[in-house]
CSV table of C-alpha atoms in Angstrom, one decimal:
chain,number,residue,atom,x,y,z
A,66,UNK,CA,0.0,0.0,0.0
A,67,UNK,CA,2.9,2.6,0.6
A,68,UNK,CA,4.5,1.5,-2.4
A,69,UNK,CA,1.4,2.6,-4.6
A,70,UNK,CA,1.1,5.7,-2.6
A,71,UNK,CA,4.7,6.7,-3.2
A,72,UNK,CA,4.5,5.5,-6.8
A,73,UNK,CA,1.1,8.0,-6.9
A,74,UNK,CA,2.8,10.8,-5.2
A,75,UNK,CA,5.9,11.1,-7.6
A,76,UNK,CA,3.2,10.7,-10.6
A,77,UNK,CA,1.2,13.4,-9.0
A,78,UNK,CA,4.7,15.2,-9.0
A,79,UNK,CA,5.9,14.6,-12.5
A,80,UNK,CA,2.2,15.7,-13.7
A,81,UNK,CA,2.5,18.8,-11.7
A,82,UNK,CA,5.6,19.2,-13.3
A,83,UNK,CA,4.8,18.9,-16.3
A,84,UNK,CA,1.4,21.0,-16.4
A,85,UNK,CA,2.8,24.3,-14.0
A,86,UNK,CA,6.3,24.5,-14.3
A,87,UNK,CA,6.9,24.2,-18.3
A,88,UNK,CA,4.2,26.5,-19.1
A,89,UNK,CA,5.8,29.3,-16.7
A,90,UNK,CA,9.0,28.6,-18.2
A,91,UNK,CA,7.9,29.0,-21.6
A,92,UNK,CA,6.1,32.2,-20.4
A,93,UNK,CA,9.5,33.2,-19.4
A,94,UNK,CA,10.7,32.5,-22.3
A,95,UNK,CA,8.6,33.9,-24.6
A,96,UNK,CA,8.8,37.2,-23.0
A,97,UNK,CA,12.2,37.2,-22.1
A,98,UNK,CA,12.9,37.0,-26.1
A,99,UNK,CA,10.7,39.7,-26.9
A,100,UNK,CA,12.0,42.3,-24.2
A,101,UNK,CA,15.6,41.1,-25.2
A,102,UNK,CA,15.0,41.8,-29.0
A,103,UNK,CA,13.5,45.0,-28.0
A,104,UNK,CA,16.3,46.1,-25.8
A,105,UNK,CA,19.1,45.2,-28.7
A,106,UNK,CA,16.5,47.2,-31.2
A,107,UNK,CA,16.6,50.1,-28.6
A,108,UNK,CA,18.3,52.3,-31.0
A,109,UNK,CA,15.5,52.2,-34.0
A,110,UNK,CA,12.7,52.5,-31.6
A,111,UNK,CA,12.0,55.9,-32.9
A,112,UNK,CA,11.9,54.3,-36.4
A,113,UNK,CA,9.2,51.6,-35.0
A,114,UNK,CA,7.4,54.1,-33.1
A,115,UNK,CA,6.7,56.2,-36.2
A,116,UNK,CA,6.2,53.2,-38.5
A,117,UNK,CA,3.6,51.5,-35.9
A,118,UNK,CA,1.8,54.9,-35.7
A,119,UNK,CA,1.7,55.6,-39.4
A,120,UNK,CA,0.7,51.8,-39.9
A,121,UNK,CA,-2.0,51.7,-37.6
A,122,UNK,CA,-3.6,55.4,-39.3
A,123,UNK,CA,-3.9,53.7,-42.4
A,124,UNK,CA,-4.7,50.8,-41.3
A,125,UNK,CA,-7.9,52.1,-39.8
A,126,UNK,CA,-8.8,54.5,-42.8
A,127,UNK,CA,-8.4,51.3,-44.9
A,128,UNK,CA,-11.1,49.8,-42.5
A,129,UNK,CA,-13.3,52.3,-42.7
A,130,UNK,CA,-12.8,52.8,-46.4
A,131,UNK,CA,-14.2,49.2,-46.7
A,132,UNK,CA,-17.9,50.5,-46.9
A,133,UNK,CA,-16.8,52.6,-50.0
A,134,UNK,CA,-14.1,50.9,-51.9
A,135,UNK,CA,-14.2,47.0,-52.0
A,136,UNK,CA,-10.6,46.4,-53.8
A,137,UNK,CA,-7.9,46.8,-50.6
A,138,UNK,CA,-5.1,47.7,-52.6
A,139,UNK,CA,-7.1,50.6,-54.2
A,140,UNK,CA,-7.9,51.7,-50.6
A,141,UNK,CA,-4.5,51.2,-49.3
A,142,UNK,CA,-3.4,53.5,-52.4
A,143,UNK,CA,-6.4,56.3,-51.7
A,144,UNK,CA,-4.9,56.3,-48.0
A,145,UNK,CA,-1.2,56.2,-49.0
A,146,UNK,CA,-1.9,59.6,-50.7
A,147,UNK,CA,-4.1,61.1,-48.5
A,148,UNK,CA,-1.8,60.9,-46.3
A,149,UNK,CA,1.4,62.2,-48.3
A,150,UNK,CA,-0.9,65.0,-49.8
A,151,UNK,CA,-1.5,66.4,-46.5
A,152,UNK,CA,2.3,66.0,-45.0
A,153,UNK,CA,3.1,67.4,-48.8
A,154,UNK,CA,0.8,70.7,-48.1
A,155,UNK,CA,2.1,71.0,-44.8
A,156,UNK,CA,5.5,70.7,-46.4
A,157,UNK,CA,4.7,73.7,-48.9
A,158,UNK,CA,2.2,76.1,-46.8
A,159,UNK,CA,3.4,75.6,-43.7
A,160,UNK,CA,7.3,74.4,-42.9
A,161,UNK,CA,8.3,77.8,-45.3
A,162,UNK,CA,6.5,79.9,-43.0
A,163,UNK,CA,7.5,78.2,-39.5
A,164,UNK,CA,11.4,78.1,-40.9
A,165,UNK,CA,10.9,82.2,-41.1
A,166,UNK,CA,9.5,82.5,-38.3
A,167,UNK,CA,11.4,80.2,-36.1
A,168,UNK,CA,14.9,82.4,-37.9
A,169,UNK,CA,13.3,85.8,-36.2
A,170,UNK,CA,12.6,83.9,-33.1
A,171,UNK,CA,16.2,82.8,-32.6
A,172,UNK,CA,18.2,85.7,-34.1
A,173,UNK,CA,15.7,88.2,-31.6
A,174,UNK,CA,16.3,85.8,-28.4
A,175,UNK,CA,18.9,88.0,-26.7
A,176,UNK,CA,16.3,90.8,-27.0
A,177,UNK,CA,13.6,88.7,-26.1
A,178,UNK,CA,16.0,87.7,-23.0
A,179,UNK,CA,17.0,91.4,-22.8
A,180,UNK,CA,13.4,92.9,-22.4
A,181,UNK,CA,12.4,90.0,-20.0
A,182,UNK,CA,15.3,90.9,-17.8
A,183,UNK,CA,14.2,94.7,-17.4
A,184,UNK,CA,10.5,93.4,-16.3
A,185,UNK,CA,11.8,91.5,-13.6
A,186,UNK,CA,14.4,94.1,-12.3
A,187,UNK,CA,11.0,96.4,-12.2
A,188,UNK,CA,8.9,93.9,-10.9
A,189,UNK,CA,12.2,92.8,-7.8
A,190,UNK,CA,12.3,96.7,-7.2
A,191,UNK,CA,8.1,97.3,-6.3
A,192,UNK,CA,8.3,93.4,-4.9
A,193,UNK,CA,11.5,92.7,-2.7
A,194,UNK,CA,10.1,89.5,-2.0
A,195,UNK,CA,10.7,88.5,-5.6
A,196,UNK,CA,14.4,89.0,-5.0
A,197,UNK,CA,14.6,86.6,-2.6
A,198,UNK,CA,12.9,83.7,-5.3
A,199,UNK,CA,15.1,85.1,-7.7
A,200,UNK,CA,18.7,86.3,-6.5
A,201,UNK,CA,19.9,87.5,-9.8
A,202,UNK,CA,17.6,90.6,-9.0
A,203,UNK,CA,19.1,91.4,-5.7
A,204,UNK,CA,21.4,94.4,-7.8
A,205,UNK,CA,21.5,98.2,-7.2
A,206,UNK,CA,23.1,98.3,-10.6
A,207,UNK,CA,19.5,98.1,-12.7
A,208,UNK,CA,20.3,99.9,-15.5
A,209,UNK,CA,23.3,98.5,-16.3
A,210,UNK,CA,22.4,94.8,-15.9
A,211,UNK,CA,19.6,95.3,-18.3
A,212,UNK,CA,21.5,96.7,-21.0
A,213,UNK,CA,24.2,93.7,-20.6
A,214,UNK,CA,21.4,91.2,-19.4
A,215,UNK,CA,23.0,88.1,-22.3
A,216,UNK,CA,26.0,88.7,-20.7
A,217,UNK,CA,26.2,89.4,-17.3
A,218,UNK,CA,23.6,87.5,-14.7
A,219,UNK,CA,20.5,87.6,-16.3
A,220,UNK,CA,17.2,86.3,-14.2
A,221,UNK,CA,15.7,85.2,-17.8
A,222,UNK,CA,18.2,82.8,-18.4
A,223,UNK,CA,18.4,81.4,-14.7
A,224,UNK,CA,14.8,80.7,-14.9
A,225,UNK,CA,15.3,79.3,-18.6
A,226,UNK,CA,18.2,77.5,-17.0
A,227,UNK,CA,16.2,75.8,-14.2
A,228,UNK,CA,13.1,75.1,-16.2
A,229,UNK,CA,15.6,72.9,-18.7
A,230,UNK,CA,17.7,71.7,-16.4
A,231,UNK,CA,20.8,73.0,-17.5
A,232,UNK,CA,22.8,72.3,-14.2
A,233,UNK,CA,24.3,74.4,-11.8
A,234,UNK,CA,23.5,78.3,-11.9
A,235,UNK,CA,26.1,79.9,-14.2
A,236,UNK,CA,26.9,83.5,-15.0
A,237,UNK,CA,24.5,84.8,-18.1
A,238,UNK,CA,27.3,83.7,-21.2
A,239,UNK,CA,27.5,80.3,-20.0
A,240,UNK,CA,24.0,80.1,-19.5
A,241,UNK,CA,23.4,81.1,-23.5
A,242,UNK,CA,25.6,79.2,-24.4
A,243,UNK,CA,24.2,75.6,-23.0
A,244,UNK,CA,20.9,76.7,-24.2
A,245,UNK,CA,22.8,77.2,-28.1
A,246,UNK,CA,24.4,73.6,-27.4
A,247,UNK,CA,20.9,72.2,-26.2
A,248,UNK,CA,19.6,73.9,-29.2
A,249,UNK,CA,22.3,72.2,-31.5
A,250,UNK,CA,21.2,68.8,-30.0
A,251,UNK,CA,17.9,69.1,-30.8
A,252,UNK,CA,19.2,70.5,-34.3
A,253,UNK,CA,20.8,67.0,-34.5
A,254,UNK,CA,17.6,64.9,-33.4
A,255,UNK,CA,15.3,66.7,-35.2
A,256,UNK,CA,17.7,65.6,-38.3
A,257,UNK,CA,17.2,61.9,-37.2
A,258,UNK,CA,13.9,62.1,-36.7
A,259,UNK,CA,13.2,63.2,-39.6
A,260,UNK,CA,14.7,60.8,-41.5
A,261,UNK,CA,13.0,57.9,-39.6
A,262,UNK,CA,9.9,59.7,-40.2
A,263,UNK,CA,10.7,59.5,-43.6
A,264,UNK,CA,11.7,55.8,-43.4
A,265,UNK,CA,8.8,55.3,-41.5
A,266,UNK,CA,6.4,56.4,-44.2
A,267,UNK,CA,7.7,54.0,-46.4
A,268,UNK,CA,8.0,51.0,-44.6
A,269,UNK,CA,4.3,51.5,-42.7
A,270,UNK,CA,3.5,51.6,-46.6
A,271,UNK,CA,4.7,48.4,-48.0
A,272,UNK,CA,3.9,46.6,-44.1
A,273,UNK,CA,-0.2,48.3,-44.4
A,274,UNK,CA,-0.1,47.1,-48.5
A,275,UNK,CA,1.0,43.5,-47.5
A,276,UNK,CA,-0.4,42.7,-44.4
A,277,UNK,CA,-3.0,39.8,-45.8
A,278,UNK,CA,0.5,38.0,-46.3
A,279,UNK,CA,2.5,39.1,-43.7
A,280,UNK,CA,-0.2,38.0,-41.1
A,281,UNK,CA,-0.2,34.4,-42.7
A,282,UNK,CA,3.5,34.3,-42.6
A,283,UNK,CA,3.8,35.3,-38.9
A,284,UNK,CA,0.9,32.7,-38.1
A,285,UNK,CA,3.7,30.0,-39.7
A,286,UNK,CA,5.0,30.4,-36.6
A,287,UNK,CA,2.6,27.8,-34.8
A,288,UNK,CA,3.9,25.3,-37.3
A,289,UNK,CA,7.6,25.3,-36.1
A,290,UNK,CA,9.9,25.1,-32.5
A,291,UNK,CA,8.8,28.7,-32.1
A,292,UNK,CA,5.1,28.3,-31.5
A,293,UNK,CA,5.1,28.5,-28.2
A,294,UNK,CA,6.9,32.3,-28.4
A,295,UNK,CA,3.6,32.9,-31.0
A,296,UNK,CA,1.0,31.2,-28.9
A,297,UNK,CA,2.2,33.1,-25.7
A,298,UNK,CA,2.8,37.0,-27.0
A,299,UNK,CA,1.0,36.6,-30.4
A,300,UNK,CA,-2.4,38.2,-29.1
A,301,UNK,CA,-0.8,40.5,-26.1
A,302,UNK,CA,0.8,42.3,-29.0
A,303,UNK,CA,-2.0,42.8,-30.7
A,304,UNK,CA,-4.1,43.7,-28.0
A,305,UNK,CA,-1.1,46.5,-26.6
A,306,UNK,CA,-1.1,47.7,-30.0
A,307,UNK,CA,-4.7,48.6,-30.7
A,308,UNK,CA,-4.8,50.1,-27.0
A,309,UNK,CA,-1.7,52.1,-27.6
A,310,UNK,CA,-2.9,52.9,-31.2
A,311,UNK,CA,-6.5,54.8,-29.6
A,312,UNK,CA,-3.8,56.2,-27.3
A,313,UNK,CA,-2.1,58.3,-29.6
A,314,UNK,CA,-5.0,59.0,-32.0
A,315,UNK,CA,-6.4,60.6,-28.6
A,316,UNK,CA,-3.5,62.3,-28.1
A,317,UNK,CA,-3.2,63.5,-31.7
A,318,UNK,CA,-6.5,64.9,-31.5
A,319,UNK,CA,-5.7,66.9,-28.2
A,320,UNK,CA,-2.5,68.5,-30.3
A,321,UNK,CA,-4.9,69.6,-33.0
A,322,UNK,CA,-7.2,71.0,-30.9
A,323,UNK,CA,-4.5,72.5,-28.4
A,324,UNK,CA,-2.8,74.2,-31.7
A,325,UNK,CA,-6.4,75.7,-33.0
A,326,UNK,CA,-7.3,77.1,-29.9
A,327,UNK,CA,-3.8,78.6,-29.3
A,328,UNK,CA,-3.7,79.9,-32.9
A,329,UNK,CA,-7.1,81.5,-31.9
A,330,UNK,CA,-6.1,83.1,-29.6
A,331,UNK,CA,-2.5,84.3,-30.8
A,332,UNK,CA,-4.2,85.9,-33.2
A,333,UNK,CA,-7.0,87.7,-31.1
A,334,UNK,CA,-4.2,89.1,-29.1
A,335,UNK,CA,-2.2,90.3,-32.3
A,336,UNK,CA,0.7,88.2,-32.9
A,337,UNK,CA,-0.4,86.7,-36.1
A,338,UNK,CA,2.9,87.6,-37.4
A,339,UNK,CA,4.2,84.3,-35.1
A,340,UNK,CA,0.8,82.1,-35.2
A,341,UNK,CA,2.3,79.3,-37.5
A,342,UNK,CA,5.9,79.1,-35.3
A,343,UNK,CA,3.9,79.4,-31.8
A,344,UNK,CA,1.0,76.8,-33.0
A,345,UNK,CA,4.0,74.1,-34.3
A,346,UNK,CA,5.4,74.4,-30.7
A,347,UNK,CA,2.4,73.4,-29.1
A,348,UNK,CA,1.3,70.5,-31.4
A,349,UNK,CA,4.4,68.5,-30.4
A,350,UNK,CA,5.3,69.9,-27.1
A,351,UNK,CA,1.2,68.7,-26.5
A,352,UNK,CA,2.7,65.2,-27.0
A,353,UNK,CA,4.5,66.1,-24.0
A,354,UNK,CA,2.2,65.8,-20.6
A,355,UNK,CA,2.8,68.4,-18.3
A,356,UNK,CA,6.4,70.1,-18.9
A,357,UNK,CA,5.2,70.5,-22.5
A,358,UNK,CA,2.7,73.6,-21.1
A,359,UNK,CA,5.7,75.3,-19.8
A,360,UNK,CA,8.4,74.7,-22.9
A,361,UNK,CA,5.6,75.7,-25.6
A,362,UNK,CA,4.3,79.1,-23.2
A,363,UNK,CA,8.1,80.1,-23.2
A,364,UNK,CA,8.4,81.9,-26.8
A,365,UNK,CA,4.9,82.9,-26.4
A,366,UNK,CA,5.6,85.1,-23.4
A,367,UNK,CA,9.3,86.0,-24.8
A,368,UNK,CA,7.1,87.4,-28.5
A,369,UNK,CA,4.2,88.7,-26.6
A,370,UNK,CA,6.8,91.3,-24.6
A,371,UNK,CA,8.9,92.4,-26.8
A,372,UNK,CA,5.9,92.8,-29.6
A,373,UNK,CA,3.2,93.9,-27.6
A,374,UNK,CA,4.2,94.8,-24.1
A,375,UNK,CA,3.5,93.2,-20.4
A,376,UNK,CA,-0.2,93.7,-20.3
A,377,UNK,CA,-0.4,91.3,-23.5
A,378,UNK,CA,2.4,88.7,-22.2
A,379,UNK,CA,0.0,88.9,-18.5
A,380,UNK,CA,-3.1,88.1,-21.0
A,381,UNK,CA,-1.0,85.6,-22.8
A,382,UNK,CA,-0.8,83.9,-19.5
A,383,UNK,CA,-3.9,83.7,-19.0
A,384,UNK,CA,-4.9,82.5,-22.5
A,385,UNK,CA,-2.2,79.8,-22.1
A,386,UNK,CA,-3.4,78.5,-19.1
A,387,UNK,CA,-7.4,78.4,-20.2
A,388,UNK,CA,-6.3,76.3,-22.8
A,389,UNK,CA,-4.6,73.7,-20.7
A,390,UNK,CA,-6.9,73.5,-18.4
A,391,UNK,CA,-9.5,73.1,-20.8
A,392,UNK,CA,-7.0,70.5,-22.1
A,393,UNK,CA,-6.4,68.7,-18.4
A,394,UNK,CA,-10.0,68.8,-17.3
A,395,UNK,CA,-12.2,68.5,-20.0
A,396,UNK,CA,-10.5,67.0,-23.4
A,397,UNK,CA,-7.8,64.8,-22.2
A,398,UNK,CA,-10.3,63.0,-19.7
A,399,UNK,CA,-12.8,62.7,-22.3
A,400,UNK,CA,-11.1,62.4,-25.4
A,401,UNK,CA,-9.1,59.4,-23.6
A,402,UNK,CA,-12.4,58.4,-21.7
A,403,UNK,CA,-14.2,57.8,-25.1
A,404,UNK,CA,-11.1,56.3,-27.0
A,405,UNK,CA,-9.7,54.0,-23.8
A,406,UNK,CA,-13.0,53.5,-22.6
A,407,UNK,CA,-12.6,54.2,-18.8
A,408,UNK,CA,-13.5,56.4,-16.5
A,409,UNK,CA,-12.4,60.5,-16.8
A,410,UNK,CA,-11.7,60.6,-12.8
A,411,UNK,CA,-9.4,57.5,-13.4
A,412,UNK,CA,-7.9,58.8,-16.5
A,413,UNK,CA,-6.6,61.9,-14.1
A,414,UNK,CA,-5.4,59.3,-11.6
A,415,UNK,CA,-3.3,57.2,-13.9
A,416,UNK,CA,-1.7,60.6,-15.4
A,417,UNK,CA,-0.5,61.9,-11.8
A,418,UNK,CA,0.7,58.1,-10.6
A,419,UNK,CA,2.1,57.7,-13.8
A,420,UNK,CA,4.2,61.1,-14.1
A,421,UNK,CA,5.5,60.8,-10.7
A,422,UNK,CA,6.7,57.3,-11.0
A,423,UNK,CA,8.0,57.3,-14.6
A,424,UNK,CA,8.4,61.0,-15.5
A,425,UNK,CA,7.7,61.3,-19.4
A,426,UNK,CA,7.2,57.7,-19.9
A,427,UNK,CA,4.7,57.1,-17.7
A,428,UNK,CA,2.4,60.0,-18.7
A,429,UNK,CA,2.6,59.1,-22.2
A,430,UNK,CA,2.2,55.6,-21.4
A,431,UNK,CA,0.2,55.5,-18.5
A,432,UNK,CA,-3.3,55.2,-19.6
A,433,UNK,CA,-2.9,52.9,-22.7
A,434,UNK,CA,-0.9,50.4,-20.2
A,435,UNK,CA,-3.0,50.6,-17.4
A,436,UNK,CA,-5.2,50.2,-19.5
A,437,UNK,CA,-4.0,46.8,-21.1
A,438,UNK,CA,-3.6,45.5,-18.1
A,439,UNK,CA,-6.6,45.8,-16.2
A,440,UNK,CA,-9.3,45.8,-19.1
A,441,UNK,CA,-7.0,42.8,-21.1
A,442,UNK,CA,-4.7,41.2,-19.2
A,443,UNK,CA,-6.3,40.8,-16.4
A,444,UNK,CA,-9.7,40.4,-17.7
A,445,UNK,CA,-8.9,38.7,-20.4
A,446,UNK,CA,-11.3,41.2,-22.6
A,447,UNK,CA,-9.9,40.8,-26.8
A,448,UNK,CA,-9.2,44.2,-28.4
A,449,UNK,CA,-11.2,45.1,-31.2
């Protein structure tokens, strides 16, 4: 009789070592593979980023084309160019217009800086409490640090310098000149990005225009030693990817919106002369939760001074902050609400946990991963 029972027991063992233990190694597996490929591909995710997002916009216009246009080539086509018209427009109207602006902007920045600087000194003197906030104001010698504001210690720049984390306080010069080297560096990335945006076009193209195939030939995968990588993070992926996708078709919608009403308003307070550089600012620095408000009102207050005076930088302000609020309270909660399909109060939540935790990453991805993993992961809902 013990002899069975031992005989049972290790059989009991081997079967639950056979039904727990190898399916949480090949779990492990699975998804150790992917995150590994993904951290060796770290340097093209820009490249993949742009290329998922420009896949999955015409891959939903090709759905929704469906009703119209039976062939799915011919629709792929009809999307293809909408697409490339619009980017070409924006290439001929627009870019011409935001280059000249964006040269005035820059080669006006010390005056900008300049006329900032005497504001403040005015404001320290009636306020001595300000001096104390800002110690570059705590100077007899008003007149003369305005005029040489770029180069001696200017309280623009400090505050520029804190707000982009430039490092340790430094006299005026030094200051300009880390802003010129960040400047360069974004120079440099916007050069790389634009050429994997450009790559990207193409290659969400050719993916969007064979993906009958290229979903068969991926499903190929059940059929060799791989399947159980393919059975494991085959329909995870594709799940993320259509949450992530409503993400940033939300978000995309909040940028358009953010750079009407700020175009609106630029306009209503008279600096039309800047409405295309100042609305390009706040379309991509809306992709940007939080610090993008305060790098995108930046040039708006710098142009409103120096073109219109400190009542209309004050009203600037206020228009600036309307619209984010607006933004925070009403469209982001909603916009996401209707896309991600949770709750506004919880869509506010996630944002705050998520920016203090992860900084950038975790506002941007926040919802869409929350979202994942407590409406699909957890669930086990199927997105559509």
């Amino acid at each position: 009789m013990s002899m069975q029972q031992s005989e049972k027991k290790e059989n009991d063992g081997s079967i639950w070592n056979k039904s727990n233990v190898m399916p949480i190694f090949n779990k492990v597996l699975a998804w150790g593979t992917l995150f590994a490929a993904l951290y060796i591909l770290r340097s093209f995710f820009l490249l993949v980023f742009f290329t998922f997002v420009f896949a999955y916009i015409q891959t939903r216009g090709v759905k929704r084309l469906e009703r119209f246009v039976r062939n799915r080539t011919l629709r792929v086509l009809i999307m293809a160019s909408l697409i490339l018209g619009i980017l070409t427009a924006a290439g001929i109207f627009l870019v011409p217009k935001v280059k000249q602006q964006t040269e005035i902007f820059v080669s006006k920045f010390t005056e900008y800086v300049a006329r900032m600087d005497q504001e403040l000194f005015i404001f320290g003197a009636k306020y001595p409490i300000v001096k104390e906030i800002i110690p570059q104001l705590k100077t007899d010698e008003v007149t003369e640090l305005t005029a040489k504001a770029p180069v001696a210690k200017s309280p623009t720049m400090a505050l520029l310098q804190h707000l982009a984390g430039l490092g340790e306080e430094a006299p005026g010069l030094k200051n300009m000149n880390q802003v010129l080297e960040r400047l360069g560096g974004i120079s440099g990335r916007i050069a790389s990005a634009s050429s994997a945006f450009l790559l990207s076009l193409l290659f969400s193209f050719l993916i969007v225009l064979d993906m009958p195939n290229l979903r068969e030939n991926v499903a190929e995968l059940k059929k060799t030693k791989l399947s159980f990588i393919y059975l494991e993070v085959s329909e995870n992926i594709r799940d993320f990817a259509n949450v992530l996708g409503r993400s940033l078709e939300a978000q995309l919608i909040i940028a358009i919106m953010n750079s009407f009403l700020t175009a609106i308003g630029i306009s209503i307070l008279g600096l039309g002369q800047s409405v295309a550089f100042l609305s390009v600012i706040v379309f991509f620095c809306s992709f940007i939760p939080v610090a993008g408000v305060f790098v995108s009102s930046i040039p708006i207050c710098l142009i409103s001074l120096q073109t219109s005076g400190l009542q209309t930088m004050l009203l600037s302000i206020v228009m600036v902050t309307v619209i984010h609020l607006i933004e925070g309270y009403i469209l982001n909660p909603r916009i996401y609400g209707t896309y991600m399909r949770i709750n506004p109060v919880i869509v506010l939540i996630i944002l705050t946990i998520g920016g203090k935790l992860f900084n950038l990453w975790g506002l941007i991805l926040g919802v869409p991963v929350c979202t994942y993993i407590f409406g699909y992961a957890i669930k086990g809902k199927t997105a559509e």
